[in-house]
PDB file of C-alpha atoms in Angstrom:
ATOM      1  CA  HIS A   7      35.941  13.980  48.776  1.00  0.00           C
ATOM      2  CA  VAL A   8      36.779  11.051  46.077  1.00  0.00           C
ATOM      3  CA  ASP A   9      40.407  10.256  45.082  1.00  0.00           C
ATOM      4  CA  ILE A  10      40.401   9.817  41.582  1.00  0.00           C
ATOM      5  CA  THR A  11      43.276   8.453  40.634  1.00  0.00           C
ATOM      6  CA  SER A  12      45.214   9.455  37.044  1.00  0.00           C
ATOM      7  CA  LYS A  13      44.457   5.048  35.838  1.00  0.00           C
ATOM      8  CA  GLU A  14      40.701   5.477  36.640  1.00  0.00           C
ATOM      9  CA  LEU A  15      40.511   8.612  34.933  1.00  0.00           C
ATOM     10  CA  GLN A  16      42.079   7.057  31.889  1.00  0.00           C
ATOM     11  CA  GLU A  17      39.963   4.299  31.585  1.00  0.00           C
ATOM     12  CA  LEU A  18      36.869   6.704  32.609  1.00  0.00           C
ATOM     13  CA  LYS A  19      37.926   8.786  29.927  1.00  0.00           C
ATOM     14  CA  SER A  20      38.453   5.901  27.579  1.00  0.00           C
ATOM     15  CA  GLU A  21      35.235   4.669  28.424  1.00  0.00           C
ATOM     16  CA  TYR A  22      33.354   7.814  27.597  1.00  0.00           C
ATOM     17  CA  ASN A  23      35.398   7.956  24.121  1.00  0.00           C
ATOM     18  CA  ASP A  24      33.907   4.566  23.208  1.00  0.00           C
ATOM     19  CA  LEU A  25      30.514   5.182  24.389  1.00  0.00           C
ATOM     20  CA  LYS A  26      30.975   8.620  22.203  1.00  0.00           C
ATOM     21  CA  GLU A  27      32.393   6.538  19.112  1.00  0.00           C
ATOM     22  CA  THR A  28      29.145   4.133  19.334  1.00  0.00           C
ATOM     23  CA  LEU A  29      26.546   6.968  19.756  1.00  0.00           C
ATOM     24  CA  ASN A  30      28.226   8.444  16.788  1.00  0.00           C
ATOM     25  CA  LYS A  31      28.084   5.052  14.518  1.00  0.00           C
ATOM     26  CA  GLN A  32      24.364   4.705  15.839  1.00  0.00           C
ATOM     27  CA  ARG A  33      23.409   7.964  14.410  1.00  0.00           C
ATOM     28  CA  ILE A  34      24.900   7.688  10.952  1.00  0.00           C
ATOM     29  CA  VAL A  35      22.976   4.358  11.227  1.00  0.00           C
ATOM     30  CA  ASN A  36      19.974   6.111  12.236  1.00  0.00           C
ATOM     31  CA  LYS A  37      20.470   8.778   9.720  1.00  0.00           C
ATOM     32  CA  GLU A  38      21.296   6.076   7.080  1.00  0.00           C
ATOM     33  CA  LEU A  39      17.930   4.414   8.105  1.00  0.00           C
ATOM     34  CA  LEU A  40      15.890   7.382   8.197  1.00  0.00           C
ATOM     35  CA  GLU A  41      17.261   8.527   4.492  1.00  0.00           C
ATOM     36  CA  GLN A  42      16.068   4.995   2.970  1.00  0.00           C
ATOM     37  CA  ILE A  43      12.757   4.865   4.595  1.00  0.00           C
ATOM     38  CA  ARG A  44      12.037   8.118   3.006  1.00  0.00           C
ATOM     39  CA  LYS A  45      13.582   7.169  -0.384  1.00  0.00           C
ATOM     40  CA  GLN A  46      10.808   4.196  -0.314  1.00  0.00           C
ATOM     41  CA  LYS A  47       8.117   6.440   0.204  1.00  0.00           C
ATOM     42  CA  THR A  48       8.695   9.130  -2.286  1.00  0.00           C
ATOM     43  CA  SER A  49       9.751   6.422  -4.695  1.00  0.00           C
ATOM     44  CA  PHE A  50       5.515   6.219  -5.871  1.00  0.00           C
ATOM     45  CA  ILE A  51       5.553   9.511  -7.131  1.00  0.00           C
ATOM     46  CA  GLY A  52       8.784   8.498  -9.674  1.00  0.00           C
ATOM     47  CA  LYS A  53       6.627   5.345 -10.025  1.00  0.00           C
ATOM     48  CA  ASP A  54       3.234   7.230 -11.434  1.00  0.00           C
ATOM     49  CA  LEU A  55       5.141   9.644 -13.372  1.00  0.00           C
ATOM     50  CA  THR A  56       7.392   6.718 -15.447  1.00  0.00           C
ATOM     51  CA  LYS A  57       3.747   4.962 -15.458  1.00  0.00           C
ATOM     52  CA  ARG A  58       2.291   7.888 -17.278  1.00  0.00           C
ATOM     53  CA  MET A  59       4.621   8.307 -19.399  1.00  0.00           C
ATOM     54  CA  SER A  60       5.110   4.819 -20.373  1.00  0.00           C
ATOM     55  CA  LEU A  61       0.989   5.054 -21.145  1.00  0.00           C
ATOM     56  CA  ASP A  62       1.692   8.090 -23.384  1.00  0.00           C
ATOM     57  CA  ILE A  63       4.323   6.400 -25.250  1.00  0.00           C
ATOM     58  CA  ILE A  64       2.054   3.415 -26.103  1.00  0.00           C
ATOM     59  CA  THR A  65      -1.077   5.328 -26.879  1.00  0.00           C
ATOM     60  CA  ILE A  66      -0.071   6.967 -29.844  1.00  0.00           C
ATOM     61  CA  PRO A  67       1.060   3.916 -32.000  1.00  0.00           C
ATOM     62  CA  MET A  68      -2.298   2.362 -30.599  1.00  0.00           C
ATOM     63  CA  ILE A  69      -5.011   4.573 -31.810  1.00  0.00           C
ATOM     64  CA  ILE A  70      -3.358   4.995 -34.793  1.00  0.00           C
ATOM     65  CA  VAL A  71      -3.620   1.053 -35.240  1.00  0.00           C
ATOM     66  CA  ILE A  72      -7.131   0.574 -33.452  1.00  0.00           C
ATOM     67  CA  CYS A  73      -8.085   3.512 -35.967  1.00  0.00           C
ATOM     68  CA  HIS A  74      -7.087   2.092 -39.390  1.00  0.00           C
ATOM     69  CA  ALA A  75      -8.429  -1.726 -38.088  1.00  0.00           C
ATOM     70  CA  VAL A  76     -11.837  -0.012 -37.457  1.00  0.00           C
ATOM     71  CA  GLY A  77     -11.929   2.533 -40.088  1.00  0.00           C
ATOM     72  CA  TRP A  78     -12.329   5.702 -37.757  1.00  0.00           C
ATOM     73  CA  PRO A  79     -10.945   9.335 -39.220  1.00  0.00           C
ATOM     74  CA  ILE A  80      -7.443   9.513 -38.711  1.00  0.00           C
ATOM     75  CA  TRP A  81      -8.337  13.183 -37.305  1.00  0.00           C
ATOM     76  CA  PHE A  82      -9.476  11.119 -34.064  1.00  0.00           C
ATOM     77  CA  ALA A  83      -6.042   9.582 -34.156  1.00  0.00           C
ATOM     78  CA  VAL A  84      -3.954  12.605 -34.433  1.00  0.00           C
ATOM     79  CA  ALA A  85      -6.259  14.474 -31.635  1.00  0.00           C
ATOM     80  CA  VAL A  86      -5.835  11.200 -29.291  1.00  0.00           C
ATOM     81  CA  SER A  87      -2.050  11.649 -29.960  1.00  0.00           C
ATOM     82  CA  ILE A  88      -1.401  15.437 -29.396  1.00  0.00           C
ATOM     83  CA  TRP A  89      -3.612  14.596 -26.093  1.00  0.00           C
ATOM     84  CA  ALA A  90      -0.791  12.186 -24.950  1.00  0.00           C
ATOM     85  CA  LEU A  91       1.898  13.992 -26.129  1.00  0.00           C
ATOM     86  CA  ILE A  92       0.606  17.123 -24.038  1.00  0.00           C
ATOM     87  CA  ASP A  93       0.561  14.687 -21.662  1.00  0.00           C
ATOM     88  CA  LEU A  94       4.169  13.029 -22.037  1.00  0.00           C
ATOM     89  CA  VAL A  95       5.458  16.652 -21.848  1.00  0.00           C
ATOM     90  CA  ALA A  96       3.661  17.440 -18.701  1.00  0.00           C
ATOM     91  CA  VAL A  97       5.046  14.298 -17.255  1.00  0.00           C
ATOM     92  CA  LEU A  98       8.904  15.035 -18.198  1.00  0.00           C
ATOM     93  CA  VAL A  99       8.390  18.503 -16.841  1.00  0.00           C
ATOM     94  CA  GLY A 100       7.068  16.510 -13.708  1.00  0.00           C
ATOM     95  CA  ARG A 101       9.803  14.145 -13.902  1.00  0.00           C
ATOM     96  CA  LYS A 102      12.385  17.086 -13.825  1.00  0.00           C
ATOM     97  CA  LYS A 103      10.609  18.661 -10.959  1.00  0.00           C
ATOM     98  CA  PHE A 104       9.924  15.766  -8.636  1.00  0.00           C
ATOM     99  CA  ASP A 105      13.100  13.921  -8.661  1.00  0.00           C
ATOM    100  CA  THR A 106      12.547  11.472  -5.789  1.00  0.00           C
ATOM    101  CA  ARG A 107      16.429  10.984  -5.796  1.00  0.00           C
ATOM    102  CA  LYS A 108      17.290  14.720  -5.179  1.00  0.00           C
ATOM    103  CA  MET A 109      13.979  15.328  -2.746  1.00  0.00           C
ATOM    104  CA  LEU A 110      14.854  14.548   0.003  1.00  0.00           C
ATOM    105  CA  ASP A 111      18.515  16.159  -0.643  1.00  0.00           C
ATOM    106  CA  ASP A 112      16.859  19.202   0.862  1.00  0.00           C
ATOM    107  CA  ASP A 113      15.660  19.748   4.348  1.00  0.00           C
ATOM    108  CA  VAL A 114      12.524  18.163   5.356  1.00  0.00           C
ATOM    109  CA  LEU A 115      10.319  21.076   4.903  1.00  0.00           C
ATOM    110  CA  THR A 116      11.208  21.882   1.633  1.00  0.00           C
ATOM    111  CA  ALA A 117      10.996  18.295   0.788  1.00  0.00           C
ATOM    112  CA  ALA A 118       7.205  17.996   2.028  1.00  0.00           C
ATOM    113  CA  LYS A 119       6.665  21.296   0.288  1.00  0.00           C
ATOM    114  CA  THR A 120       8.104  19.558  -2.999  1.00  0.00           C
ATOM    115  CA  VAL A 121       5.094  16.511  -2.062  1.00  0.00           C
ATOM    116  CA  LYS A 122       2.894  19.329  -1.985  1.00  0.00           C
ATOM    117  CA  GLU A 123       3.582  20.987  -5.289  1.00  0.00           C
ATOM    118  CA  TYR A 124       3.258  17.129  -6.664  1.00  0.00           C
ATOM    119  CA  LYS A 125      -0.302  16.902  -5.070  1.00  0.00           C
ATOM    120  CA  ARG A 126      -1.097  20.254  -6.931  1.00  0.00           C
ATOM    121  CA  PHE A 127       0.229  19.043  -9.899  1.00  0.00           C
ATOM    122  CA  TYR A 128      -1.237  15.272  -9.631  1.00  0.00           C
ATOM    123  CA  HIS A 129      -4.476  16.603  -9.479  1.00  0.00           C
ATOM    124  CA  LEU A 130      -4.347  19.178 -11.920  1.00  0.00           C
ATOM    125  CA  SER A 131      -3.619  16.800 -14.431  1.00  0.00           C
ATOM    126  CA  VAL A 132      -6.675  14.683 -13.716  1.00  0.00           C
ATOM    127  CA  VAL A 133      -8.574  17.456 -14.141  1.00  0.00           C
ATOM    128  CA  VAL A 134      -6.830  18.276 -17.439  1.00  0.00           C
ATOM    129  CA  GLY A 135      -7.333  14.710 -18.291  1.00  0.00           C
ATOM    130  CA  ALA A 136     -10.869  14.481 -17.393  1.00  0.00           C
ATOM    131  CA  ILE A 137     -12.295  16.568 -20.201  1.00  0.00           C
ATOM    132  CA  PRO A 138     -10.536  14.686 -23.013  1.00  0.00           C
ATOM    133  CA  ALA A 139     -11.119  11.780 -21.774  1.00  0.00           C
ATOM    134  CA  VAL A 140     -14.639  12.526 -21.610  1.00  0.00           C
ATOM    135  CA  ALA A 141     -14.809  13.373 -25.443  1.00  0.00           C
ATOM    136  CA  LEU A 142     -13.004   9.870 -25.978  1.00  0.00           C
ATOM    137  CA  VAL A 143     -15.832   7.841 -24.488  1.00  0.00           C
ATOM    138  CA  ALA A 144     -18.295  10.210 -26.181  1.00  0.00           C
ATOM    139  CA  PHE A 145     -16.884   9.783 -29.411  1.00  0.00           C
ATOM    140  CA  VAL A 146     -16.123   6.026 -29.488  1.00  0.00           C
ATOM    141  CA  LEU A 147     -20.326   5.771 -28.033  1.00  0.00           C
ATOM    142  CA  ILE A 148     -21.240   7.801 -30.868  1.00  0.00           C
ATOM    143  CA  ARG A 149     -19.173   5.650 -33.373  1.00  0.00           C
ATOM    144  CA  ILE A 150     -20.760   2.333 -32.209  1.00  0.00           C
ATOM    145  CA  TYR A 151     -24.260   3.923 -32.660  1.00  0.00           C
ATOM    146  CA  THR A 152     -23.386   5.349 -36.167  1.00  0.00           C
ATOM    147  CA  GLN A 153     -21.448   2.156 -37.713  1.00  0.00           C
ATOM    148  CA  SER A 154     -23.969  -0.139 -36.385  1.00  0.00           C
ATOM    149  CA  ALA A 155     -26.712  -1.432 -38.743  1.00  0.00           C
ATOM    150  CA  PRO A 156     -30.018   0.201 -38.340  1.00  0.00           C
ATOM    151  CA  ASP A 157     -31.772  -3.406 -37.013  1.00  0.00           C
ATOM    152  CA  GLU A 158     -29.116  -4.253 -35.065  1.00  0.00           C
ATOM    153  CA  ASN A 159     -29.664  -4.461 -30.907  1.00  0.00           C
ATOM    154  CA  MET A 160     -26.535  -2.239 -29.617  1.00  0.00           C
ATOM    155  CA  LEU A 161     -28.200  -2.039 -26.008  1.00  0.00           C
ATOM    156  CA  PHE A 162     -25.706  -5.100 -24.844  1.00  0.00           C
ATOM    157  CA  PRO A 163     -22.471  -3.495 -26.768  1.00  0.00           C
ATOM    158  CA  THR A 164     -23.176  -0.006 -25.101  1.00  0.00           C
ATOM    159  CA  ALA A 165     -23.596  -1.619 -21.721  1.00  0.00           C
ATOM    160  CA  ILE A 166     -20.095  -3.556 -22.260  1.00  0.00           C
ATOM    161  CA  TYR A 167     -18.760  -0.084 -23.291  1.00  0.00           C
ATOM    162  CA  ILE A 168     -20.604   1.743 -20.202  1.00  0.00           C
ATOM    163  CA  PHE A 169     -19.610  -1.104 -17.846  1.00  0.00           C
ATOM    164  CA  THR A 170     -16.089  -0.868 -18.705  1.00  0.00           C
ATOM    165  CA  CYS A 171     -15.509   3.021 -18.304  1.00  0.00           C
ATOM    166  CA  VAL A 172     -17.453   3.076 -15.098  1.00  0.00           C
ATOM    167  CA  ALA A 173     -14.870   0.343 -13.795  1.00  0.00           C
ATOM    168  CA  GLY A 174     -12.117   2.307 -15.177  1.00  0.00           C
ATOM    169  CA  VAL A 175     -13.455   5.369 -13.790  1.00  0.00           C
ATOM    170  CA  LEU A 176     -13.953   3.839 -10.063  1.00  0.00           C
ATOM    171  CA  TYR A 177     -10.357   2.178 -10.436  1.00  0.00           C
ATOM    172  CA  ALA A 178      -9.116   5.454 -11.051  1.00  0.00           C
ATOM    173  CA  VAL A 179     -10.421   7.104  -8.345  1.00  0.00           C
ATOM    174  CA  LYS A 180      -9.331   4.155  -6.159  1.00  0.00           C
ATOM    175  CA  THR A 181      -5.616   4.683  -7.373  1.00  0.00           C
ATOM    176  CA  ASP A 182      -6.189   8.332  -6.710  1.00  0.00           C
ATOM    177  CA  ARG A 183      -7.154   8.334  -2.997  1.00  0.00           C
ATOM    178  CA  LYS A 184      -4.282   6.053  -2.882  1.00  0.00           C
ATOM    179  CA  LYS A 185      -1.959   8.310  -4.202  1.00  0.00           C
ATOM    180  CA  MET A 186      -3.079  10.787  -2.409  1.00  0.00           C
ATOM    181  CA  GLU A 187      -3.310   9.564   0.872  1.00  0.00           C
ATOM    182  CA  ALA A 188       0.423   8.532   0.397  1.00  0.00           C
ATOM    183  CA  CYS A 189       1.185  11.640  -0.476  1.00  0.00           C
ATOM    184  CA  ASP A 190      -0.584  12.880   3.232  1.00  0.00           C
ATOM    185  CA  ASN A 191       1.418  10.164   4.923  1.00  0.00           C
ATOM    186  CA  LEU A 192       4.780  11.314   3.673  1.00  0.00           C
ATOM    187  CA  ILE A 193       4.221  14.853   4.197  1.00  0.00           C
ATOM    188  CA  ASP A 194       2.958  14.287   7.695  1.00  0.00           C
ATOM    189  CA  SER A 195       6.292  12.379   8.492  1.00  0.00           C
ATOM    190  CA  LEU A 196       8.505  14.959   6.491  1.00  0.00           C
ATOM    191  CA  GLU A 197       6.626  17.958   8.650  1.00  0.00           C
ATOM    192  CA  SER A 198       7.093  15.620  12.095  1.00  0.00           C
ATOM    193  CA  GLU A 199      10.862  15.231  11.650  1.00  0.00           C
TER     194      GLU A 199
END
């Protein structure tokens, strides 16, 4: 049988309260740290959407200048501009839906579901964007040949153009893989919490 004096009991109570306060502070720090890590992990989504929006905005005046400079038809500039505007609207809708500042305010499973929705949005936009991209590549190739002189050797410019297109596709595939890997890692980390 152990006798505990009131002084010892007060000391134990004081130590317990100090320990409890320290643990509460540690939980707050851990929670803030986890939030910061998650926000850093989701920042690629916002950056991707901002980059696409910037490219869409730049495309419109650039294609008009290019068409005017090389004597291509205005309908081509209009078609490319419409494509850029459609993508811009999709990106603006995506920015609202996939707001990374608010995404992590929900519970982790809802945040993981939102990242999965972003993956579907991204894949759909790549597939939809590939159709006009192929048309654009074909149009430019046709214009190169129709604007060249009959006796002009177009093998070298064609090879450069095809090499540039292939390099662009390879870069896009590499970027796509990185984004999808980042999405998968984020989903795994959210679902494991």
